[in-house]
Short mmCIF file of C-alpha atoms in Angstrom, two decimals:
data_model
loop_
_atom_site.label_atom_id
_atom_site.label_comp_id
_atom_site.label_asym_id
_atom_site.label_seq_id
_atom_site.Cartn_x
_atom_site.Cartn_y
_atom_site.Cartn_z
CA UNK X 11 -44.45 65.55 -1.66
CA UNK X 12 -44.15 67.63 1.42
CA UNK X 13 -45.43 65.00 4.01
CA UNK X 14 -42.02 63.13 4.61
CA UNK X 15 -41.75 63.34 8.02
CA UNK X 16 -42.90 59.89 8.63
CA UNK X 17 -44.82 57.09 7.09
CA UNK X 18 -48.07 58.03 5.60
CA UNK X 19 -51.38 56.83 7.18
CA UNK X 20 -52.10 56.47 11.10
CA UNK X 21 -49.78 53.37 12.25
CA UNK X 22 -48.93 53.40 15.90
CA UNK X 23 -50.70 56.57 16.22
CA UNK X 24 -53.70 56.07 17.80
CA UNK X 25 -54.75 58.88 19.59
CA UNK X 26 -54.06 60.84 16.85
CA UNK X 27 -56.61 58.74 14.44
CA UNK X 28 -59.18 59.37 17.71
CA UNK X 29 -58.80 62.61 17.71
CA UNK X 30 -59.15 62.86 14.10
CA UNK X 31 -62.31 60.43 14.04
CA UNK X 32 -63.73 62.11 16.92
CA UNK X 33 -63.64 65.67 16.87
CA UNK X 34 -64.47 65.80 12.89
CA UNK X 35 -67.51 63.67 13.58
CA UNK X 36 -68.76 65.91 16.22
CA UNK X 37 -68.10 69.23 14.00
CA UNK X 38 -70.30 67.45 11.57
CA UNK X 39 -72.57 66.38 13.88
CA UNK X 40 -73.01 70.53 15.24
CA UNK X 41 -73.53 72.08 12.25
CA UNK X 42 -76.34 69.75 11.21
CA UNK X 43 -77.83 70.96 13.98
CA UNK X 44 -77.00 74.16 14.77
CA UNK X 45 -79.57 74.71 17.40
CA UNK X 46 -77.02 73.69 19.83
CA UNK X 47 -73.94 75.79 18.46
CA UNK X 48 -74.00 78.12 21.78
CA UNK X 49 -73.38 75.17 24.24
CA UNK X 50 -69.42 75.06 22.52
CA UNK X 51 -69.15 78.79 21.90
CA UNK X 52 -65.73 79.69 23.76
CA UNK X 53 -67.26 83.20 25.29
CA UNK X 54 -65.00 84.42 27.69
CA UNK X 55 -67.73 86.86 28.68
CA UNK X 56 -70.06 84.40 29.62
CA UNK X 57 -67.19 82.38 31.78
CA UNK X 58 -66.08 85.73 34.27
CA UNK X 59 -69.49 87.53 34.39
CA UNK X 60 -72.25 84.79 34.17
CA UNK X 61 -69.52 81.84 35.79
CA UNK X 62 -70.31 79.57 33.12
CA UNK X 63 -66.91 77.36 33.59
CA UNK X 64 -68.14 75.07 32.10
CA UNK X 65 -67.19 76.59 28.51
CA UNK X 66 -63.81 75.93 29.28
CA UNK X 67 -64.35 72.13 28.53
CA UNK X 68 -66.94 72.58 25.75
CA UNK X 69 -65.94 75.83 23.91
CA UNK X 70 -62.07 73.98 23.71
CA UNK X 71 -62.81 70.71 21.64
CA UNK X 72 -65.13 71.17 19.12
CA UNK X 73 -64.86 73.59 16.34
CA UNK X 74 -67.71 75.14 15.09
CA UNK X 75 -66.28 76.25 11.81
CA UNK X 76 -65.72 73.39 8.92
CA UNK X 77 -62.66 75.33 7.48
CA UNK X 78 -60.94 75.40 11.23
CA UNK X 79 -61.35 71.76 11.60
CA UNK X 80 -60.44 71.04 7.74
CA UNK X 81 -57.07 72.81 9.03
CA UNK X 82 -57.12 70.99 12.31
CA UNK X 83 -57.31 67.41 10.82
CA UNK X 84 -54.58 68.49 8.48
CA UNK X 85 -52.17 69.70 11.77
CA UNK X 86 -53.51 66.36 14.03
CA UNK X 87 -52.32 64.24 10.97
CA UNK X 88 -49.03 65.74 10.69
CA UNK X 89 -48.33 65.71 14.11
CA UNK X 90 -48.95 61.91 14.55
CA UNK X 91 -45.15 62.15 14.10
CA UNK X 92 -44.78 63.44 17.79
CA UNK X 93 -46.86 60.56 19.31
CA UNK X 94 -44.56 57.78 17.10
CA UNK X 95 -41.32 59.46 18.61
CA UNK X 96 -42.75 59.65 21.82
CA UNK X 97 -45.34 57.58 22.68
CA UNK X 98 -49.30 57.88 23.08
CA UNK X 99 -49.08 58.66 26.97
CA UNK X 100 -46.33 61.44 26.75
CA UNK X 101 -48.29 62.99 23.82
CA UNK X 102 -51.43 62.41 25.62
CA UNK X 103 -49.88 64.31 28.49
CA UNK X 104 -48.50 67.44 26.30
CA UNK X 105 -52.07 67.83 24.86
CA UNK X 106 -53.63 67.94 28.26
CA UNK X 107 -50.73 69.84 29.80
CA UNK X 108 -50.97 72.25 27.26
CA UNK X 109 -54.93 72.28 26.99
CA UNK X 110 -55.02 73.31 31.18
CA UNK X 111 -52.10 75.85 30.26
CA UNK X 112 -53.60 77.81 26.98
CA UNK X 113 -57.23 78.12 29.33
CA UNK X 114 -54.99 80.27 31.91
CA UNK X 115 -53.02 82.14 29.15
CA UNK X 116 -55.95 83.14 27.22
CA UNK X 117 -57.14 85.32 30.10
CA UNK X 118 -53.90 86.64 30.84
CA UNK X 119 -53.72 87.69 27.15
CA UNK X 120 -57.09 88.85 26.18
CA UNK X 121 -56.42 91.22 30.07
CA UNK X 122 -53.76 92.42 28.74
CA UNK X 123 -55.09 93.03 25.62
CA UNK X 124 -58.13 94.97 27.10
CA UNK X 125 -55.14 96.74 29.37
CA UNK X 126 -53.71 98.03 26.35
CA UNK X 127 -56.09 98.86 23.51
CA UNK X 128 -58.63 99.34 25.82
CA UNK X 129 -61.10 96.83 23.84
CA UNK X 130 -62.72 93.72 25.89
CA UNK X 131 -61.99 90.08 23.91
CA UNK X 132 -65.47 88.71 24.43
CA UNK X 133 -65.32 85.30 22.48
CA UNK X 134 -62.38 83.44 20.91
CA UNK X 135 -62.46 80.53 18.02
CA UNK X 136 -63.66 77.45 18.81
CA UNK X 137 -62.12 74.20 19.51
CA UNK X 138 -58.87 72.10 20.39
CA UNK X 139 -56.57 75.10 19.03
CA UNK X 140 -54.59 75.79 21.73
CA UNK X 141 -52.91 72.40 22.15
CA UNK X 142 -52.69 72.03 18.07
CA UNK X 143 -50.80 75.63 18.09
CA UNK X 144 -48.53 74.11 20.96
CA UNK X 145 -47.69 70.97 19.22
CA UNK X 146 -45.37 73.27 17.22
CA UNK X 147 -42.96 74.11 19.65
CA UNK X 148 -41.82 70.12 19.84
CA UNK X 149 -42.27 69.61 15.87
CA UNK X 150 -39.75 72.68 15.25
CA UNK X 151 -37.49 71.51 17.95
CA UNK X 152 -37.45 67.45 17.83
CA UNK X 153 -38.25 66.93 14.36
CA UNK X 154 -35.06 68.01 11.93
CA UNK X 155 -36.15 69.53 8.32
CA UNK X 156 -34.82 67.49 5.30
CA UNK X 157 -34.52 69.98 1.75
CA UNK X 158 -37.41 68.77 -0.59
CA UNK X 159 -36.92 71.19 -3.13
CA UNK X 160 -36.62 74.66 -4.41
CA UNK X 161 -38.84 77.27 -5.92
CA UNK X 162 -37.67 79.64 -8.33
CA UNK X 163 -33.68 78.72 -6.81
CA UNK X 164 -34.43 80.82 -4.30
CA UNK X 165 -37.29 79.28 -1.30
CA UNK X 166 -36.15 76.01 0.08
CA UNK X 167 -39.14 73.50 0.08
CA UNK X 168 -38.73 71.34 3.35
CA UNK X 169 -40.62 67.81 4.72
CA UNK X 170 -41.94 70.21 7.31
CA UNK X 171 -42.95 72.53 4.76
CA UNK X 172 -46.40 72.06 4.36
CA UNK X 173 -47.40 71.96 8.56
CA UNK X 174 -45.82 75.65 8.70
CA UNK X 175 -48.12 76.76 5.64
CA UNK X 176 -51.59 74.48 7.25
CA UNK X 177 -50.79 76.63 10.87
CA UNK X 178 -50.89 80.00 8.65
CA UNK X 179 -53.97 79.16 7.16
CA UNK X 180 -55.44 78.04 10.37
CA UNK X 181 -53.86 81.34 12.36
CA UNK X 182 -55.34 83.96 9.26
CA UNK X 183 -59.00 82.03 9.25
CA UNK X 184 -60.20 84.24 12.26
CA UNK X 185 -59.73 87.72 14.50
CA UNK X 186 -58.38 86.41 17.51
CA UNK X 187 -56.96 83.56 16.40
CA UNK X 188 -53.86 84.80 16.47
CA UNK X 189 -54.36 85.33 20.35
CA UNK X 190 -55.12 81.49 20.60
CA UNK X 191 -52.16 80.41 18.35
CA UNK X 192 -49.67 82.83 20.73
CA UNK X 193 -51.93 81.62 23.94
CA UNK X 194 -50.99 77.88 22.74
CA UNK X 195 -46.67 78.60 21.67
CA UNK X 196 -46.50 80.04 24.77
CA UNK X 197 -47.91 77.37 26.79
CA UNK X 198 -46.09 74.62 24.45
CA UNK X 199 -42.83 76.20 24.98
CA UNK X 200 -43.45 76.38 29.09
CA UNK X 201 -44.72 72.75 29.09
CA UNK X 202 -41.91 71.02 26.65
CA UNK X 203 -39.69 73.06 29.01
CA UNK X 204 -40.83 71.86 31.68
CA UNK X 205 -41.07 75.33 33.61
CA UNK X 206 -41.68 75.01 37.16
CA UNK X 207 -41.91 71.51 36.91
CA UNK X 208 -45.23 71.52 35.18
CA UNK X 209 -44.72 68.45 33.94
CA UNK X 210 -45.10 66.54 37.12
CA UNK X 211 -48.05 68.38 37.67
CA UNK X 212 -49.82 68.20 34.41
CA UNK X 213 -49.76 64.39 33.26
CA UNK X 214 -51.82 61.46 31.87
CA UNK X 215 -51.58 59.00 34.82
CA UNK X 216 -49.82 55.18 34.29
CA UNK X 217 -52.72 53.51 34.68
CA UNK X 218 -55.25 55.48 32.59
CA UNK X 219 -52.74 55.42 29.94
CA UNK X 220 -53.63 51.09 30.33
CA UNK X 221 -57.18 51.17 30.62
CA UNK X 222 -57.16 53.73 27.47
CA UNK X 223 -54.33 51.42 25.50
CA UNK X 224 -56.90 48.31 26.14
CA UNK X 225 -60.05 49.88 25.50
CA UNK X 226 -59.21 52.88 22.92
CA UNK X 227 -56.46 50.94 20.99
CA UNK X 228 -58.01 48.17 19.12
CA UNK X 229 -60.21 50.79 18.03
CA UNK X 230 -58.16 53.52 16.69
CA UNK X 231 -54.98 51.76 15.89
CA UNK X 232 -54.34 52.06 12.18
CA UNK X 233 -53.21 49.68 9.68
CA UNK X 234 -49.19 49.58 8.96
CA UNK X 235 -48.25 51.29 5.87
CA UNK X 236 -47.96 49.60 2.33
CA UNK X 237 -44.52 48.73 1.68
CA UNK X 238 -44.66 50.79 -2.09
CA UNK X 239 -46.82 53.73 -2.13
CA UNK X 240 -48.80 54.13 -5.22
CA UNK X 241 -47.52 56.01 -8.01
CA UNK X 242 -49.24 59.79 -8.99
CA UNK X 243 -52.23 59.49 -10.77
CA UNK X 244 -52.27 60.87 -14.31
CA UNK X 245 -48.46 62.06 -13.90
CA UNK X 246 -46.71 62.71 -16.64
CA UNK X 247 -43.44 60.46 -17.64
CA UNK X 248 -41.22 61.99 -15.92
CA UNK X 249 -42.99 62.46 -12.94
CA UNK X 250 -43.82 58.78 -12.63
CA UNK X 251 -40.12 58.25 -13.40
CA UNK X 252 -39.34 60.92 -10.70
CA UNK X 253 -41.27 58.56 -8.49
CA UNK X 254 -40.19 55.37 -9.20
CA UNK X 255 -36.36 56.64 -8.58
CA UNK X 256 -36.99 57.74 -5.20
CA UNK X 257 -38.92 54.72 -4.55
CA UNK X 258 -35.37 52.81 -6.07
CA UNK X 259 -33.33 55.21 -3.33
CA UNK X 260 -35.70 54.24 -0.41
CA UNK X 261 -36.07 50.46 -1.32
CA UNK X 262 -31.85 50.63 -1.73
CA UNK X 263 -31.39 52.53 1.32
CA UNK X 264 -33.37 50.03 3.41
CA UNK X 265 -31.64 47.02 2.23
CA UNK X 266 -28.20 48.95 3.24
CA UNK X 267 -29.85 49.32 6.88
CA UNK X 268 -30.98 45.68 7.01
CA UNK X 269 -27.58 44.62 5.89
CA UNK X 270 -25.83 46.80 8.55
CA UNK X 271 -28.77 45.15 11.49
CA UNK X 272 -27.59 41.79 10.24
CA UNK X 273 -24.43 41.74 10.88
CA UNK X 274 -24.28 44.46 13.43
CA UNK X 275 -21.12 45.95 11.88
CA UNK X 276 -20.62 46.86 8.59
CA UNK X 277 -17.59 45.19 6.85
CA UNK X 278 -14.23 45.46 6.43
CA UNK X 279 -13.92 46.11 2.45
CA UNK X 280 -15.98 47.69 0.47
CA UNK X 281 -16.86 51.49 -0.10
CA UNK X 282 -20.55 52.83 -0.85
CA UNK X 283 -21.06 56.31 -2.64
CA UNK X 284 -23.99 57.70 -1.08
CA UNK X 285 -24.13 60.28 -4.06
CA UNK X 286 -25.25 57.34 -6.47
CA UNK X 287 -28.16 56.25 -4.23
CA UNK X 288 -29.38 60.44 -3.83
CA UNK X 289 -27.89 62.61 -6.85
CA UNK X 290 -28.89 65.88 -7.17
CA UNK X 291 -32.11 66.69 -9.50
CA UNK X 292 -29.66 67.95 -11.97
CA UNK X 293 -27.66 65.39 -12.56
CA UNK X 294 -30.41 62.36 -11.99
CA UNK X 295 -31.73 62.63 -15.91
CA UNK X 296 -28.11 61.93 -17.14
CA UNK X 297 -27.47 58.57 -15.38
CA UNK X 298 -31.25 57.15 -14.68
CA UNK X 299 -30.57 53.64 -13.97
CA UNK X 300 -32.03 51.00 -17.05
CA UNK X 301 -35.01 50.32 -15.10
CA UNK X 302 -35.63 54.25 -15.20
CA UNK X 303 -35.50 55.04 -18.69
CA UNK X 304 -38.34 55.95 -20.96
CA UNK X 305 -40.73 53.40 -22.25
CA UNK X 306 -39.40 50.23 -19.19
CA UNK X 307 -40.48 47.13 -19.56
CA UNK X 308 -42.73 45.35 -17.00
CA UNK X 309 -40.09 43.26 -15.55
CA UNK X 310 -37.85 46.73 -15.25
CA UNK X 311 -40.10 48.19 -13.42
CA UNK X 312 -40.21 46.75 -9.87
CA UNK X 313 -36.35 46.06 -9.95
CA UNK X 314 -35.04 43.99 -6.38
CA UNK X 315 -32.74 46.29 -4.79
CA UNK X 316 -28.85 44.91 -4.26
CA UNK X 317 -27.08 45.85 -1.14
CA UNK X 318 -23.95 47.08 -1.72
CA UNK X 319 -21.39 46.90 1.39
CA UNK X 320 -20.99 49.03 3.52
CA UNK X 321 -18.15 51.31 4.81
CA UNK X 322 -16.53 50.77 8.08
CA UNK X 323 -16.75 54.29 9.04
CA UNK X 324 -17.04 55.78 12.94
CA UNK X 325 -20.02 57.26 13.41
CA UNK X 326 -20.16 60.14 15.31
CA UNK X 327 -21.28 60.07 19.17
CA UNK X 328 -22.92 63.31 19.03
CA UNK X 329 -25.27 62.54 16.38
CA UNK X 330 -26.13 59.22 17.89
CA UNK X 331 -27.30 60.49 21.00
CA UNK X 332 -29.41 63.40 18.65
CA UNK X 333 -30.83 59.88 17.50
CA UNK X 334 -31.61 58.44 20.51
CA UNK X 335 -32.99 61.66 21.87
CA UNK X 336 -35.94 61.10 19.16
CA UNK X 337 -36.48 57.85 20.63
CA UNK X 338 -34.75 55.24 18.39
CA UNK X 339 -32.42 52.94 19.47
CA UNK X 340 -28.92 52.85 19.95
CA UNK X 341 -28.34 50.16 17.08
CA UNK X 342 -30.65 51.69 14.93
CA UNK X 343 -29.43 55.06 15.32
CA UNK X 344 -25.99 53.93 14.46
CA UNK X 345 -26.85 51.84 11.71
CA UNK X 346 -28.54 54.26 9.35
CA UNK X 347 -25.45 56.56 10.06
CA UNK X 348 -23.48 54.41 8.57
CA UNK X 349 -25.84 53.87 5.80
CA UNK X 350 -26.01 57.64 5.43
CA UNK X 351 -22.21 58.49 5.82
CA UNK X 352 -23.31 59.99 8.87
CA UNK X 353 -25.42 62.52 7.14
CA UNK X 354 -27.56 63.24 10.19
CA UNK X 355 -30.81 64.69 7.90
CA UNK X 356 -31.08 61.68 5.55
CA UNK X 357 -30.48 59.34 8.40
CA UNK X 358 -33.28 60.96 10.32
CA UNK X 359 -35.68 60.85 7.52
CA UNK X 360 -35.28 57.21 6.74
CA UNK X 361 -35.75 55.85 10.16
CA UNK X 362 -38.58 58.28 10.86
CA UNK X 363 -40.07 56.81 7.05
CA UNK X 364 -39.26 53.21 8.16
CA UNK X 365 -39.07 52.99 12.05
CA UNK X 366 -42.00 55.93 12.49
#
C-alpha cells in the first residue's frame, strides 16, 4: 500500500538484490555460529588502543543482530529506487563514498561525545548502517512523495511513508544507534553535495563498474515485474474492488502514455478529465465503473483499457527538467505530463511505477 515508489520486486536493481542476498546470508550464517561474532564486532576501543583497523571493514557489513538486518533488508529494498534513477555505478559509488565517510564521522562524533558527557563510546551497532542511514538524504531529496491516504483526517499517509517509519525502527533498536544514523545523514548530505569535491575522490571506477556488470549481473539481476499484481488475499469486497480500480487507473493511465509515445504529440481535439481516471475516495463508490460493481462477472473483470485523446496542452519547462533530473527522458518526461495535466506528483509516480 505504502511501497509505490517504484515497481515491486528487484528489476534493474542488481546491486541492491546482492546486497540483500549477501549480507542476510552472512547474518544467518554468524549467528549459527556465534563463536566467531567478535571478528565483526564494530569496537572502536579495540581500533585506537589495540590498532585493530581492520574492524573498520568487518564490524561495517555484517549485522550481528537479526532484527537490525530484518530492518536493513526492508531499507536496501526500498532504496532500489535510487539505483533505477541512477544507475548501479553511481549508487555503487554513494554507498562506498558514504561507507569511507560515516568510518571518519563516527570518531569525530563518539570524541565529541566523550568531550561533552565525559563518557567513552566503546562499541557501536553492527553492520552496513551508515551508508543505509545516508541513502536518506537522496530518497528525501530526489524522490517526490505522492498522498496515499489519511488517518483519522488528520496524518497524511505518503508512498514514502513506510521507509521513514522502517529507519525509526532501525534508529530506536539500539543505544548508539542514533550516533550511526546522524554519523551516516551527515556523511550522505556531504557526499550527495558533493562537498569538497568528494565525489571525485570517492568513486566506483569505469571499469570495475564492467567487470562487476559482467560477472555480478547475470547473477543478481531480477526478473521484470508482472504486468497485474495480484489482488489481496482474503480482502474483503470492497477492498478487492478498491484494488481492481486502481489497477483500472494504472492500466488507463498507461495506455494514455503509450498513445502520447506513438504519436509524439498529443492531438488536436479532444479533452481528457484526469478527475475520472483518479477521483477522490469519496466520491469513487458513487460512480464505480460496471466492471467495478458488486458481484462482476468474469468477463467484467479484466476490462481492456480505451485510450481516450489527449489534450494539446504545454507542458511546463520547469517540471520537465525536475523530470529529467530523475533520469528519464526528455520524451518521456513530457509525455506523462501531458497524460497527467501536468500534475508533477502523479506524473512522477507513474513513470517511476512503469519506467523504474
Amino acid at each position: 500500500m505504502f511501497t509505490t515508489t517504484g515497481s515491486r520486486g528487484l528489476d534493474k536493481a542488481p546491486l541492491s538484490k546482492g546486497l540483500l542476498l549477501v549480507l542476510s546470508g552472512l547474518t544467518v550464517v554468524l549467528n549459527l555460529l556465534p563463536q566467531y561474532n567478535h571478528l565483526f564486532t564494530y569496537s572502536l576501543q579495540a581500533i585506537t588502543l589495540q590498532h585493530q583497523v581492520w574492524r573498520l571493514v568487518c564490524g561495517r557489513l555484517i549485522c550481528l543482530d537479526l532484527k537490525d538486518t530484518f530492518c536493513n533488508s526492508l531499507l536496501i529494498y526500498n532504496f532500489r529506487i535510487l539505483e533505477r534513477r541512477f544507475g548501479s555505478r553511481k549508487f555503487a559509488s554513494f554507498l562506498f563514498g558514504t561507507w569511507v565517510l560515516t568510518a571518519l564521522v563516527d570518531f569525530l562524533l563518539s570524541e565529541a561525545f566523550h568531550y561533552l558527557f565525559d563518557y567513552q563510546v566503546s562499541e557501536l551497532p553492527a553492520g552496513l548502517l551508515g551508508p543505509l542511514f545516508s541513502l536518506f538524504v537522496p530518497f528525501y531529496s530526489s524522490i517526490p512523495k505522492v498522498p496515499v491516504t489519511q488517518l483519522l483526517g488528520q496524518i497524511s499517509i505518503t508512498n514514502k511513508s513506510l521507509v521513514y517509519i522502517v529507519g525509526l525502527q532501525l534508529l530506536t533498536s539500539s543505544p548508539f544507534m542514533w550516533l550511526v544514523a546522524l554519523s551516516g545523514l551527515v556523511s550522505g548530505k556531504l557526499y550527495h553535495g558533493n562537498a569538497l569535491g568528494v565525489q571525485r575522490l570517492l568513486f566506483v571506477p569505469r571499469w570495475l563498474s564492467r567487470v562487476g556488470a559482467f560477472v555480478l549481473e547475470p547473477l543478481f539481476s531480477g526478473p521484470p515485474p508482472p504486468n497485474e499484481p495480484p489482488l489481496g488475499m482474503g480482502a474483503t469486497l470492497d477492498i478487492q474492488r478498491q484494488q481492481r480500480m486502481d489497477l483500472h487507473d494504472q492500466q488507463m493511465l498507461l495506455a494514455q502514455f503509450h498513445q502520447a509515445r506513438r504519436n509524439h504529440r498529443p492531438p488536436q481535439n479532444g479533452l481528457m478529465n484526469w478527475n475520472r481516471f483518479f477521483p477522490s475516495l469519496r466520491h469513487r463508490g458513487q460512480n464505480l465503473p460496471p466492471e467495478l460493481q458488486p458481484h462482476p462477472s468474469p468477463q467484467q473483470l479484466h476490462p481492456t483499457p480505451t485510450a481516450p485523446p489527449l489534450v494539446n496542452t504545454p507542458v511546463a519547462e520547469e517540471q520537465v527538467a525536475r523530470l529529467m533530473e530523475m533520469g528519464f527522458s526528455r520524451i518521456d518526461a513530457q509525455d506523462a505530463l501531458r497524460a497527467s495535466n501536468n500534475d508533477i506528483n502523479v506524473a512522477t509516480n507513474f513513470l517511476l511505477q512503469h519506467l523504474g
